Coordinates of C-alpha atoms and ligand atoms in Angstrom, one line a residue:
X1 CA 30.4 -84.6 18.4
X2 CA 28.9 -82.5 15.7
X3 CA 29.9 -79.2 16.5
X4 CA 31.7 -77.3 19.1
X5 CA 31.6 -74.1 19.9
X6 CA 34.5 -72.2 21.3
X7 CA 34.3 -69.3 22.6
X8 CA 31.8 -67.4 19.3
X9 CA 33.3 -70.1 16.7
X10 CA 31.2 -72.5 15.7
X11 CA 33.3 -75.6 14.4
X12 CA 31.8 -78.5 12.3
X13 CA 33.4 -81.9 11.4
X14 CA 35.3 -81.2 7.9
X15 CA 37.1 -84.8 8.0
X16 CA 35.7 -87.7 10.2
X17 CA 38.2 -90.3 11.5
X18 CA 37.9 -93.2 9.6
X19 CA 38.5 -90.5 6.5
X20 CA 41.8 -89.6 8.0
X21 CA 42.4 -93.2 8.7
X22 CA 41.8 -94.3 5.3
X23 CA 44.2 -91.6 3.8
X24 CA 46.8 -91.8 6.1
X25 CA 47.4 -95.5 5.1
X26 CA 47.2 -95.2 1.5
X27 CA 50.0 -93.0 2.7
X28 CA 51.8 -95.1 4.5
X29 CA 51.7 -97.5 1.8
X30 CA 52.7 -95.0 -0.9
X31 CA 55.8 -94.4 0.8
X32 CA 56.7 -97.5 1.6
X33 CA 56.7 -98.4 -2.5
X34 CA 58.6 -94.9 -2.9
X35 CA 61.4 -96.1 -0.2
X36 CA 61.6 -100.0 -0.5
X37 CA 65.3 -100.9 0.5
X38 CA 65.4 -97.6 2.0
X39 CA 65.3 -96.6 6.2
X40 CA 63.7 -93.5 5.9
X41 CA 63.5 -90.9 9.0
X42 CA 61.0 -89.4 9.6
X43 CA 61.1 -86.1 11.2
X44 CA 57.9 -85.2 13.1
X45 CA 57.1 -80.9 13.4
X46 CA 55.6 -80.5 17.1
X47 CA 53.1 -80.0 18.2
X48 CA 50.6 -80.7 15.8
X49 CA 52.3 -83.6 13.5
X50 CA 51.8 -86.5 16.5
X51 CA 49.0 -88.2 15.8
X52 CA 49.4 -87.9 11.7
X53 CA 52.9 -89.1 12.4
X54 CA 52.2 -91.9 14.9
X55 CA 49.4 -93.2 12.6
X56 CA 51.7 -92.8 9.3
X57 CA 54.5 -94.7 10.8
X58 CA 52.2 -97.5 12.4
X59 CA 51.1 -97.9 8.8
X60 CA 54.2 -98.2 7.5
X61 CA 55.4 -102.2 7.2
X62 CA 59.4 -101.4 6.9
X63 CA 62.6 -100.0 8.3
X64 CA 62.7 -96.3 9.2
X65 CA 63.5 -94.1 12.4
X66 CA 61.4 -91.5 13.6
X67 CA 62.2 -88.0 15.5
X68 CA 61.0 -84.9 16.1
X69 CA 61.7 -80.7 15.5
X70 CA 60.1 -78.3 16.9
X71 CA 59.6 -74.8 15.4
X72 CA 57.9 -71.7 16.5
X73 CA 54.3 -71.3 16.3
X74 CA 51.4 -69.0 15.3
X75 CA 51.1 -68.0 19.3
X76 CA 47.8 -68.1 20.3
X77 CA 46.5 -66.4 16.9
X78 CA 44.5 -67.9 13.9
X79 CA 46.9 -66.3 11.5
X80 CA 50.9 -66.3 10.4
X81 CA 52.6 -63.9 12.0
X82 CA 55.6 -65.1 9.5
X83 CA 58.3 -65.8 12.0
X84 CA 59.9 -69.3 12.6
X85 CA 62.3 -70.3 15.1
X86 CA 63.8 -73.9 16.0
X87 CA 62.7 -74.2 19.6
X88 CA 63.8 -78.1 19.6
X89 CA 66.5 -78.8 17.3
X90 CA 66.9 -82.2 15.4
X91 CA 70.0 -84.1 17.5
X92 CA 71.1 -86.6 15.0
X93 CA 73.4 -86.4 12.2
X94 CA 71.5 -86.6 9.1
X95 CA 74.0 -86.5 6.2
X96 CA 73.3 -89.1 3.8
X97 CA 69.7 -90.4 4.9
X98 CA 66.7 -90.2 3.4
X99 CA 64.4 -87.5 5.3
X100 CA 60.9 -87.4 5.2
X101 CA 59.5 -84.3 7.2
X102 CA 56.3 -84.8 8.4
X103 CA 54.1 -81.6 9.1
X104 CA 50.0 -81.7 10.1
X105 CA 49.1 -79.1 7.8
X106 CA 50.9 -76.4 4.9
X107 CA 49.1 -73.3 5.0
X108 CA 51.7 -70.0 3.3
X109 CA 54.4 -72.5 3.3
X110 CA 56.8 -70.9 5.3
X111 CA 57.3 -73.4 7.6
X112 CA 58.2 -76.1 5.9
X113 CA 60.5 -73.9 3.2
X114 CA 62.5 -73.3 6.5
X115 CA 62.6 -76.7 7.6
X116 CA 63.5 -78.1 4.3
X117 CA 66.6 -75.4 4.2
X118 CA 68.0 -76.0 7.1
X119 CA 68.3 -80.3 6.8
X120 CA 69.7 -79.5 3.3
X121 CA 72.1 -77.6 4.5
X122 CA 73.5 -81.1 6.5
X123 CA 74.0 -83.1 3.4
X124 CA 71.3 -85.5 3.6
X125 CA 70.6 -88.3 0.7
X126 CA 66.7 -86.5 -0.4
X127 CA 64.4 -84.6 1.6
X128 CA 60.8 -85.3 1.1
X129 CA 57.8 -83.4 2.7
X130 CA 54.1 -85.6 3.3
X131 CA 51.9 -83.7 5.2
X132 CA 48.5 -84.0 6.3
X133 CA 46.7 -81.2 5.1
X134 CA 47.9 -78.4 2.0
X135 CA 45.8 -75.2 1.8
X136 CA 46.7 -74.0 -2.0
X137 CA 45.5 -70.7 -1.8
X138 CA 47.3 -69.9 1.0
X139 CA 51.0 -71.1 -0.2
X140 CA 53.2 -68.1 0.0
X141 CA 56.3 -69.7 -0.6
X142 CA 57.6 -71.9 -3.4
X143 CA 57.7 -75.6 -1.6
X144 CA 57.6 -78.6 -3.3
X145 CA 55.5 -80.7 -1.2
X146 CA 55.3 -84.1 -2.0
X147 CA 52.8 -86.1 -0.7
X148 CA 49.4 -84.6 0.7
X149 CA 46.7 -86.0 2.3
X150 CA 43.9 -83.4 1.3
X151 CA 43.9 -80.2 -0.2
X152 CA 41.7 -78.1 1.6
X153 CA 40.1 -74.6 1.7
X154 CA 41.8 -71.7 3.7
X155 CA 39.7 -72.5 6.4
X156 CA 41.2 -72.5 10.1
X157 CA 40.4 -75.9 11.0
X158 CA 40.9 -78.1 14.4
X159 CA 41.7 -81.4 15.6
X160 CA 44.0 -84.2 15.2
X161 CA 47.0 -82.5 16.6
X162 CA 45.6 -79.2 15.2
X163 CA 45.6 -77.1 18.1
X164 CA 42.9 -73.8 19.3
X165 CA 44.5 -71.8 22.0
X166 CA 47.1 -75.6 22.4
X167 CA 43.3 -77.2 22.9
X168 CA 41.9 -79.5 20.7
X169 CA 44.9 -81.3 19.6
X170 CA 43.0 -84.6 21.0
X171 CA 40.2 -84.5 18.6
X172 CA 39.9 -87.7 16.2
X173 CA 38.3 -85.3 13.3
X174 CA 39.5 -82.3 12.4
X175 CA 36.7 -79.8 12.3
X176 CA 36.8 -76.1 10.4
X177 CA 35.1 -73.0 11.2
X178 CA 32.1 -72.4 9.7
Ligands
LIG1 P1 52.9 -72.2 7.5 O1 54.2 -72.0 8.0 O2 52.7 -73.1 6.3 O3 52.2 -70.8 7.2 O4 52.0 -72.7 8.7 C1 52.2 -74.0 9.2 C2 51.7 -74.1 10.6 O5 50.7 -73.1 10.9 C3 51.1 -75.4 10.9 O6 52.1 -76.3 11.3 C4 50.2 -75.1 12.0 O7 50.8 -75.0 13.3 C5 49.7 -73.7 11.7 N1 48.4 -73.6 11.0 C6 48.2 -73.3 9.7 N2 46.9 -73.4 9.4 C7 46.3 -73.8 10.5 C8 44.9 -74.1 10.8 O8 43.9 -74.0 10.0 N3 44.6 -74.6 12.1 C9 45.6 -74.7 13.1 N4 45.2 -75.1 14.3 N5 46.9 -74.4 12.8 C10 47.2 -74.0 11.6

């Protein structure tokens, strides 16, 4: 698939799969190296970290645990509305393991600033944020994000758990609006 058209948006392929692929083990393998002797957890941020989190960790040759938060999202709209809200809170206790929150993509920044302030306020050992995808000339907020899998232009883009209207999520690319 080349393009598809929802609705009036035409979408073209920005990042075939075996692109993705590639990056995501390189990632996998950088964090291995950065947590040998280590059992990371990896928190996945629903919906649209599963698939960049299920690849990541199937990558990943060592000890760690893996769970999931969910937060608010954008709604049904292409832009922030700049409210967050835990809708599935993180049932462990995390103080004194090594977090690594794992988000599809980091557009203002808000997100993950959240996130990140709420597991430090439970005492873990580090908190470290990988995510997928980093629009820098969105970023809003002052996040320290420490491993990205492409920096990409402030398009709104779909695919690979990145959801239209909660469709789309399924796609192996990720495709952005022309
Ligand atoms: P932030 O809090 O950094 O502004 O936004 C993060 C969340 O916004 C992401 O987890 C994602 O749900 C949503 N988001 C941001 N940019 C895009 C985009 O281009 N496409 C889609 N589908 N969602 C996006």
């Amino acid at each position: 698939m080349d393009e598809i058209i929802i609705k009036e948006d035409h979408f073209t392929v920005f990042l075939d799969e075996a692109t993705i692929q590639k990056r995501v083990k390189e990632l996998s393998e950088e964090l291995l190296r950065a947590y040998k002797g280590k059992t990371p957890i990896f928190i996945g941020i629903l919906n649209g970290a599963f698939p960049f989190l299920t690849d990541l960790v199937k990558n990943y040759n060592g000890l760690c645990e893996v769970e999931f938060m969910k937060l608010s999202s954008y709604g049904d709209a292409k832009i922030s509305s700049g409210n967050v809200k835990v809708v599935k809170e993180l049932e462990i206790d995390i103080s004194g393991k090594d977090i690594i929150i794992v988000e599809d993509i980091v557009d203002t920044g808000l997100s993950v600033k959240y996130i990140e302030r709420m597991l430090e306020s439970h005492n873990p050992a580090s908190v470290a944020v990988v995510t997928l995808l980093l629009k820098p000339e969105s970023l809003k907020y002052n996040v320290k994000i420490d491993y990205i899998g492409f920096s990409i232009p402030s398009k709104f883009v779909i695919g690979y758990g990145l959801d239209y209207e909660q469709k789309y999520r399924n796609l192996k690319a990720i495709y952005a609006l022309k």
